[in-house]
Short mmCIF file of C-alpha atoms in Angstrom, two decimals:
data_model
loop_
_atom_site.label_atom_id
_atom_site.label_comp_id
_atom_site.label_asym_id
_atom_site.label_seq_id
_atom_site.Cartn_x
_atom_site.Cartn_y
_atom_site.Cartn_z
CA UNK A 12 -232.80 -72.35 16.79
CA UNK A 13 -230.93 -69.37 18.16
CA UNK A 14 -227.42 -68.54 16.98
CA UNK A 15 -225.58 -70.60 19.57
CA UNK A 16 -227.84 -73.60 18.92
CA UNK A 17 -227.01 -73.33 15.22
CA UNK A 18 -223.28 -73.36 15.92
CA UNK A 19 -223.59 -76.20 18.45
CA UNK A 20 -225.66 -78.28 16.02
CA UNK A 21 -223.14 -77.61 13.26
CA UNK A 22 -220.10 -78.56 15.34
CA UNK A 23 -221.72 -81.71 16.72
CA UNK A 24 -222.67 -82.88 13.24
CA UNK A 25 -219.26 -82.07 11.77
CA UNK A 26 -217.35 -83.83 14.54
CA UNK A 27 -219.49 -86.98 14.56
CA UNK A 28 -220.47 -87.42 10.92
CA UNK A 29 -218.02 -85.48 8.77
CA UNK A 30 -214.58 -85.48 10.41
CA UNK A 31 -214.23 -89.32 10.42
CA UNK A 32 -214.83 -89.37 6.65
CA UNK A 33 -213.15 -86.13 5.57
CA UNK A 34 -210.62 -87.77 3.25
CA UNK A 35 -213.32 -89.79 1.46
CA UNK A 36 -215.56 -86.70 1.24
CA UNK A 37 -212.67 -84.86 -0.44
CA UNK A 38 -212.56 -87.31 -3.35
CA UNK A 39 -215.98 -89.00 -3.54
CA UNK A 40 -218.94 -86.90 -4.69
CA UNK A 41 -221.46 -89.38 -3.28
CA UNK A 42 -219.86 -89.07 0.16
CA UNK A 43 -219.97 -85.29 -0.21
CA UNK A 44 -223.63 -85.47 -1.25
CA UNK A 45 -224.36 -87.38 1.95
CA UNK A 46 -222.46 -84.81 4.00
CA UNK A 47 -224.26 -81.82 2.48
CA UNK A 48 -227.59 -83.60 2.95
CA UNK A 49 -226.75 -83.79 6.64
CA UNK A 50 -226.39 -80.01 6.74
CA UNK A 51 -229.64 -79.66 4.85
CA UNK A 52 -231.50 -82.03 7.19
CA UNK A 53 -230.47 -79.78 10.09
CA UNK A 54 -231.70 -76.64 8.26
CA UNK A 55 -228.10 -75.45 7.92
CA UNK A 56 -228.39 -74.60 4.22
CA UNK A 57 -230.95 -71.83 4.79
CA UNK A 58 -228.85 -69.69 7.10
CA UNK A 59 -228.88 -66.69 4.76
CA UNK A 60 -232.54 -66.97 3.77
CA UNK A 61 -234.75 -64.27 5.37
CA UNK A 62 -237.01 -65.40 8.19
CA UNK A 63 -240.11 -64.35 6.23
CA UNK A 64 -239.29 -67.19 3.81
CA UNK A 65 -238.55 -69.70 6.57
CA UNK A 66 -234.80 -69.22 6.83
CA UNK A 67 -232.57 -68.50 9.82
CA UNK A 68 -231.28 -65.12 8.55
CA UNK A 69 -228.28 -65.26 10.87
CA UNK A 70 -225.94 -62.32 11.38
CA UNK A 71 -222.68 -62.05 9.40
CA UNK A 72 -220.72 -62.66 12.62
CA UNK A 73 -222.45 -66.00 13.26
CA UNK A 74 -222.15 -66.98 9.61
CA UNK A 75 -218.39 -66.34 9.76
CA UNK A 76 -218.16 -68.73 12.71
CA UNK A 77 -220.21 -71.30 10.79
CA UNK A 78 -217.86 -70.96 7.80
CA UNK A 79 -214.83 -71.48 10.03
CA UNK A 80 -216.34 -74.60 11.55
CA UNK A 81 -217.18 -76.28 8.25
CA UNK A 82 -213.73 -75.51 6.82
CA UNK A 83 -212.04 -77.00 9.88
CA UNK A 84 -213.62 -80.41 9.32
CA UNK A 85 -213.98 -80.63 5.53
CA UNK A 86 -212.74 -78.21 2.91
CA UNK A 87 -214.87 -79.83 0.21
CA UNK A 88 -218.06 -79.52 2.26
CA UNK A 89 -217.14 -75.97 3.22
CA UNK A 90 -216.50 -74.93 -0.37
CA UNK A 91 -219.74 -76.48 -1.60
CA UNK A 92 -221.97 -74.90 1.04
CA UNK A 93 -220.23 -71.55 0.46
CA UNK A 94 -221.34 -71.64 -3.17
CA UNK A 95 -224.92 -72.41 -2.13
CA UNK A 96 -225.04 -69.74 0.57
CA UNK A 97 -223.59 -67.13 -1.78
CA UNK A 98 -226.32 -67.95 -4.29
CA UNK A 99 -229.12 -67.86 -1.70
CA UNK A 100 -227.91 -64.49 -0.41
CA UNK A 101 -227.92 -63.04 -3.92
CA UNK A 102 -231.40 -64.44 -4.52
CA UNK A 103 -232.65 -63.04 -1.21
CA UNK A 104 -231.38 -59.58 -2.21
CA UNK A 105 -233.21 -59.65 -5.56
CA UNK A 106 -236.05 -57.26 -6.38
CA UNK A 107 -237.85 -60.09 -8.18
CA UNK A 108 -240.43 -60.94 -5.52
CA UNK A 109 -242.10 -63.64 -7.62
CA UNK A 110 -238.77 -65.40 -8.09
CA UNK A 111 -238.03 -65.19 -4.37
CA UNK A 112 -241.46 -66.52 -3.42
CA UNK A 113 -240.90 -69.50 -5.69
CA UNK A 114 -237.37 -70.48 -4.75
CA UNK A 115 -236.54 -69.25 -1.23
CA UNK A 116 -239.24 -71.43 0.40
CA UNK A 117 -237.97 -74.34 -1.71
CA UNK A 118 -234.53 -73.88 -0.13
CA UNK A 119 -235.92 -73.85 3.40
CA UNK A 120 -238.07 -76.90 2.58
CA UNK A 121 -234.93 -78.76 1.49
CA UNK A 122 -236.04 -79.01 -2.14
CA UNK A 123 -233.44 -76.79 -3.84
CA UNK A 124 -229.71 -76.16 -3.75
CA UNK A 125 -228.02 -73.48 -5.80
CA UNK A 126 -224.60 -72.91 -7.30
CA UNK A 127 -222.93 -69.84 -8.79
CA UNK A 128 -221.26 -69.16 -12.12
CA UNK A 129 -220.07 -65.59 -12.46
CA UNK A 130 -216.35 -65.51 -11.58
CA UNK A 131 -215.69 -65.03 -15.31
CA UNK A 132 -216.82 -61.41 -14.90
CA UNK A 133 -213.38 -60.77 -13.36
CA UNK A 134 -211.66 -61.75 -16.59
CA UNK A 135 -210.52 -59.11 -19.06
CA UNK A 136 -211.11 -59.28 -22.80
CA UNK A 137 -214.23 -60.40 -24.61
CA UNK A 138 -217.11 -61.53 -22.36
CA UNK A 139 -217.19 -65.26 -21.66
CA UNK A 140 -221.00 -65.24 -21.71
CA UNK A 141 -223.17 -62.72 -23.56
CA UNK A 142 -226.83 -61.81 -23.21
CA UNK A 143 -228.95 -60.66 -26.16
CA UNK A 144 -232.24 -58.95 -25.21
CA UNK A 145 -235.48 -60.49 -26.49
CA UNK A 146 -239.16 -59.84 -25.80
CA UNK A 147 -239.24 -62.66 -23.22
CA UNK A 148 -235.89 -62.05 -21.54
CA UNK A 149 -232.34 -62.69 -22.77
CA UNK A 150 -230.62 -65.23 -25.00
CA UNK A 151 -227.43 -66.41 -23.31
CA UNK A 152 -224.45 -67.79 -25.20
CA UNK A 153 -220.90 -68.63 -24.19
CA UNK A 154 -218.88 -70.66 -21.70
CA UNK A 155 -219.12 -70.43 -17.94
CA UNK A 156 -215.58 -71.66 -17.19
CA UNK A 157 -216.13 -72.69 -13.59
CA UNK A 158 -219.33 -73.96 -11.93
CA UNK A 159 -219.18 -76.14 -8.82
CA UNK A 160 -221.80 -78.70 -7.78
CA UNK A 161 -222.83 -80.68 -10.88
CA UNK A 162 -225.15 -83.44 -9.67
CA UNK A 163 -225.20 -81.83 -6.22
CA UNK A 164 -227.11 -78.62 -7.05
CA UNK A 165 -230.27 -78.30 -9.11
CA UNK A 166 -229.74 -74.77 -10.46
CA UNK A 167 -227.03 -72.13 -10.60
CA UNK A 168 -226.85 -68.37 -10.93
CA UNK A 169 -225.24 -67.37 -14.22
CA UNK A 170 -224.00 -63.94 -15.22
CA UNK A 171 -223.94 -62.70 -18.81
CA UNK A 172 -222.75 -59.41 -20.26
CA UNK A 173 -225.24 -57.19 -22.08
CA UNK A 174 -224.42 -55.10 -25.18
CA UNK A 175 -224.04 -52.01 -22.93
CA UNK A 176 -221.59 -53.96 -20.68
CA UNK A 177 -223.97 -54.29 -17.75
CA UNK A 178 -224.38 -57.85 -16.42
CA UNK A 179 -227.62 -59.78 -16.06
CA UNK A 180 -227.86 -62.49 -13.39
CA UNK A 181 -230.41 -65.27 -13.52
CA UNK A 182 -231.20 -68.86 -12.58
CA UNK A 183 -230.61 -71.69 -15.05
CA UNK A 184 -230.85 -75.48 -14.68
CA UNK A 185 -227.61 -77.21 -13.66
CA UNK A 186 -227.92 -80.05 -16.13
CA UNK A 187 -227.43 -81.08 -19.75
CA UNK A 188 -230.55 -79.81 -21.49
CA UNK A 189 -231.47 -79.19 -25.13
CA UNK A 190 -234.81 -77.67 -26.08
CA UNK A 191 -236.34 -75.15 -28.47
CA UNK A 192 -235.35 -72.31 -26.17
CA UNK A 193 -231.66 -73.22 -26.25
CA UNK A 194 -229.07 -75.62 -24.94
CA UNK A 195 -226.96 -76.13 -21.82
CA UNK A 196 -224.05 -78.56 -21.99
CA UNK A 197 -221.86 -79.39 -18.99
CA UNK A 198 -218.35 -80.76 -19.39
CA UNK A 199 -216.84 -83.78 -17.73
CA UNK A 200 -215.94 -83.30 -14.07
CA UNK A 201 -212.66 -81.39 -13.76
CA UNK A 202 -209.74 -83.29 -12.24
CA UNK A 203 -208.63 -80.98 -9.45
CA UNK A 204 -205.81 -81.41 -6.92
CA UNK A 205 -208.18 -80.67 -4.03
CA UNK A 206 -211.91 -80.83 -3.34
CA UNK A 207 -212.54 -82.65 -6.63
CA UNK A 208 -215.66 -84.24 -5.13
CA UNK A 209 -217.36 -80.84 -5.48
CA UNK A 210 -217.90 -81.70 -9.16
CA UNK A 211 -216.66 -78.57 -10.88
CA UNK A 212 -217.48 -78.29 -14.58
CA UNK A 213 -217.58 -75.87 -17.49
CA UNK A 214 -221.09 -75.03 -18.68
CA UNK A 215 -221.69 -74.03 -22.30
CA UNK A 216 -224.82 -72.03 -23.12
CA UNK A 217 -226.12 -71.88 -26.68
CA UNK A 218 -228.95 -69.36 -27.18
CA UNK A 219 -230.40 -70.34 -23.84
CA UNK A 220 -233.50 -68.28 -23.06
CA UNK A 221 -233.24 -66.70 -19.65
CA UNK A 222 -236.89 -65.82 -19.16
CA UNK A 223 -237.62 -62.54 -17.39
CA UNK A 224 -239.24 -64.54 -14.58
CA UNK A 225 -235.83 -66.11 -13.82
CA UNK A 226 -233.87 -62.85 -13.70
CA UNK A 227 -232.35 -62.03 -10.32
CA UNK A 228 -230.84 -58.66 -11.15
CA UNK A 229 -229.07 -56.49 -13.69
CA UNK A 230 -225.83 -55.05 -12.36
CA UNK A 231 -224.04 -51.91 -13.55
CA UNK A 232 -220.72 -51.84 -15.37
CA UNK A 233 -217.87 -52.58 -12.97
CA UNK A 234 -220.10 -54.25 -10.39
CA UNK A 235 -217.81 -57.24 -9.87
CA UNK A 236 -214.81 -55.01 -9.00
CA UNK A 237 -216.84 -53.00 -6.54
CA UNK A 238 -218.27 -56.17 -5.00
CA UNK A 239 -214.81 -57.71 -4.67
CA UNK A 240 -213.57 -54.57 -2.88
CA UNK A 241 -216.39 -54.91 -0.35
CA UNK A 242 -215.78 -58.63 0.19
CA UNK A 243 -212.02 -58.93 0.59
CA UNK A 244 -212.48 -60.69 3.93
CA UNK A 245 -215.21 -63.13 2.89
CA UNK A 246 -212.85 -66.08 2.51
CA UNK A 247 -210.90 -65.36 5.69
CA UNK A 248 -213.16 -67.37 8.07
CA UNK A 249 -212.83 -70.43 5.83
CA UNK A 250 -209.08 -69.88 5.75
CA UNK A 251 -209.10 -69.75 9.57
CA UNK A 252 -210.88 -73.11 9.54
CA UNK A 253 -208.21 -74.53 7.25
CA UNK A 254 -205.51 -73.24 9.60
CA UNK A 255 -207.22 -74.92 12.53
CA UNK A 256 -207.45 -78.17 10.55
CA UNK A 257 -203.67 -78.07 10.10
CA UNK A 258 -203.20 -77.35 13.79
CA UNK A 259 -205.40 -80.34 14.64
CA UNK A 260 -203.07 -82.63 12.67
CA UNK A 261 -199.99 -81.09 14.30
CA UNK A 262 -201.44 -81.41 17.81
CA UNK A 263 -202.37 -85.05 17.20
CA UNK A 264 -198.83 -85.78 16.02
CA UNK A 265 -197.36 -84.03 19.06
CA UNK A 266 -199.45 -86.20 21.38
CA UNK A 267 -198.79 -89.44 19.49
CA UNK A 268 -195.03 -88.87 19.36
CA UNK A 269 -194.79 -87.22 22.78
CA UNK A 270 -192.67 -84.57 21.11
CA UNK A 271 -191.88 -81.28 22.95
CA UNK A 272 -190.61 -79.55 19.80
CA UNK A 273 -193.77 -80.38 17.83
CA UNK A 274 -195.83 -79.11 20.76
CA UNK A 275 -193.81 -75.89 20.85
CA UNK A 276 -194.24 -75.33 17.12
CA UNK A 277 -197.96 -75.99 17.40
CA UNK A 278 -198.33 -73.48 20.21
CA UNK A 279 -196.47 -70.82 18.22
CA UNK A 280 -198.73 -71.32 15.21
CA UNK A 281 -201.82 -71.31 17.43
CA UNK A 282 -200.79 -67.99 18.90
CA UNK A 283 -200.48 -66.52 15.42
CA UNK A 284 -203.99 -67.74 14.55
CA UNK A 285 -205.34 -66.28 17.80
CA UNK A 286 -203.87 -62.87 16.92
CA UNK A 287 -205.39 -62.95 13.44
CA UNK A 288 -208.80 -63.91 14.83
CA UNK A 289 -208.62 -61.10 17.39
CA UNK A 290 -207.94 -58.59 14.60
CA UNK A 291 -210.62 -59.93 12.28
CA UNK A 292 -213.72 -58.22 13.79
CA UNK A 293 -212.16 -54.75 13.74
CA UNK A 294 -210.76 -55.37 10.25
CA UNK A 295 -214.31 -55.16 8.92
CA UNK A 296 -213.95 -51.40 9.34
CA UNK A 297 -210.32 -51.10 8.29
CA UNK A 298 -208.86 -49.75 5.05
CA UNK A 299 -208.68 -51.85 1.92
CA UNK A 300 -204.91 -52.16 2.31
CA UNK A 301 -205.27 -53.44 5.87
CA UNK A 302 -207.93 -55.95 4.84
CA UNK A 303 -205.73 -57.24 2.02
CA UNK A 304 -202.81 -57.57 4.43
CA UNK A 305 -204.90 -59.58 6.90
CA UNK A 306 -206.14 -61.89 4.17
CA UNK A 307 -202.60 -62.41 2.90
CA UNK A 308 -201.45 -63.24 6.44
CA UNK A 309 -204.25 -65.79 6.78
CA UNK A 310 -203.30 -67.40 3.45
CA UNK A 311 -199.65 -67.51 4.47
CA UNK A 312 -200.48 -69.10 7.83
CA UNK A 313 -202.81 -71.68 6.25
CA UNK A 314 -200.06 -72.85 3.91
CA UNK A 315 -197.51 -72.87 6.75
CA UNK A 316 -199.82 -74.96 8.96
CA UNK A 317 -200.58 -77.32 6.11
CA UNK A 318 -196.89 -77.68 5.39
CA UNK A 319 -196.16 -78.20 9.10
CA UNK A 320 -198.88 -80.86 9.23
CA UNK A 321 -197.11 -82.68 6.40
CA UNK A 322 -193.71 -82.31 8.10
CA UNK A 323 -194.81 -83.77 11.44
CA UNK A 324 -196.66 -86.63 9.71
CA UNK A 325 -193.48 -87.77 7.94
CA UNK A 326 -193.82 -90.18 5.03
CA UNK A 327 -197.37 -91.09 5.99
CA UNK A 328 -198.47 -87.65 4.74
CA UNK A 329 -197.86 -88.87 1.21
CA UNK A 330 -200.79 -91.29 1.48
CA UNK A 331 -203.88 -90.25 -0.45
CA UNK A 332 -206.06 -90.71 2.64
CA UNK A 333 -203.87 -88.88 5.13
CA UNK A 334 -205.37 -85.66 6.55
CA UNK A 335 -202.11 -83.70 6.30
CA UNK A 336 -202.05 -83.90 2.51
CA UNK A 337 -205.73 -82.97 2.27
CA UNK A 338 -205.32 -79.94 4.52
CA UNK A 339 -202.24 -78.77 2.62
CA UNK A 340 -204.14 -79.00 -0.67
CA UNK A 341 -207.07 -77.15 0.86
CA UNK A 342 -204.71 -74.34 1.85
CA UNK A 343 -203.79 -73.98 -1.81
CA UNK A 344 -207.48 -73.65 -2.69
CA UNK A 345 -207.99 -70.89 -0.12
CA UNK A 346 -204.97 -69.13 -1.60
CA UNK A 347 -206.84 -68.56 -4.88
CA UNK A 348 -210.51 -68.56 -3.82
CA UNK A 349 -212.20 -65.39 -5.08
CA UNK A 350 -208.76 -64.13 -6.07
CA UNK A 351 -208.42 -60.66 -7.57
CA UNK A 352 -205.26 -58.90 -8.73
CA UNK A 353 -205.19 -57.03 -5.43
CA UNK A 354 -205.41 -60.27 -3.43
CA UNK A 355 -202.71 -61.84 -5.61
CA UNK A 356 -200.42 -58.85 -5.10
CA UNK A 357 -200.98 -58.82 -1.34
CA UNK A 358 -200.29 -62.57 -1.19
CA UNK A 359 -197.05 -62.25 -3.14
CA UNK A 360 -195.96 -59.27 -1.03
CA UNK A 361 -196.49 -61.36 2.08
CA UNK A 362 -194.68 -64.41 0.71
CA UNK A 363 -191.70 -62.42 -0.52
CA UNK A 364 -191.43 -60.09 2.49
CA UNK A 365 -188.84 -62.21 4.33
CA UNK A 366 -186.60 -62.91 1.34
#
């Protein structure tokens, strides 16, 4: 499929098979598993796999549009596939050719889904997960505080800190396993206010042997900060999708209630989204400060649209299966997704600017 076919296939699937069940998908992991299988069946989980391994290898611009589409129709599905695509991109960029030849074709053949577990590298203090060198690889011990996709993904990429403070990244099973070469124990599913169907857990590693054949890369000290600085805008397309989801609820309420003032408010919010989307392509080449400001604006608008969706839905928005409540909760998730101190500061500056 060419790029436009990929986007058309994605939108058709999301509108017909995901949107009617978005509230159930948000809370039921089996419904989410069905939804992600639908993406997989359409080869939409191999978009960042190189063509030499059977993937689509689409451009960043098309992938941003894909991210926006999925987030518009289901935040839970969007968040889950984002984890998988982030992992596949990291695997595709590995220098471990044997590892790539084993797992990248498995992704394109719909046999493997991957998660990620390295956000703990952003935390200060003692490392959450450590790696001790051995002849065969590394022994990993510690707690990965946040891994999404238990029961939905087969493996995840873990990061552990070496004695010299570099970080080793490798693939480990996403399951409860105990063997001679160590132990992996996953917690109960976390009870989250949004997207809880994504099955987020804590994973505890106890002397787990990460064999050298499973190593993706070893990153230098400070890699996570540098990577975050390069990827400030990564969550913006998903945030745009969340904004559009709120606008969809507002527009539906305006039509149902034949309300001119709801229509006017919706148009004003739409215009703001249009301006942000127009600025987004050029922001790829803007300064860090400008990128942070754009992301903060997108976060602010997502929460405003979610709140407006609740307001125009009246008391019905309080129902657990009403889309307004789901979208508002999703906006809160996009507020903190991949959050760094810089993103937090920019968000607070934006929120307090009019006080």
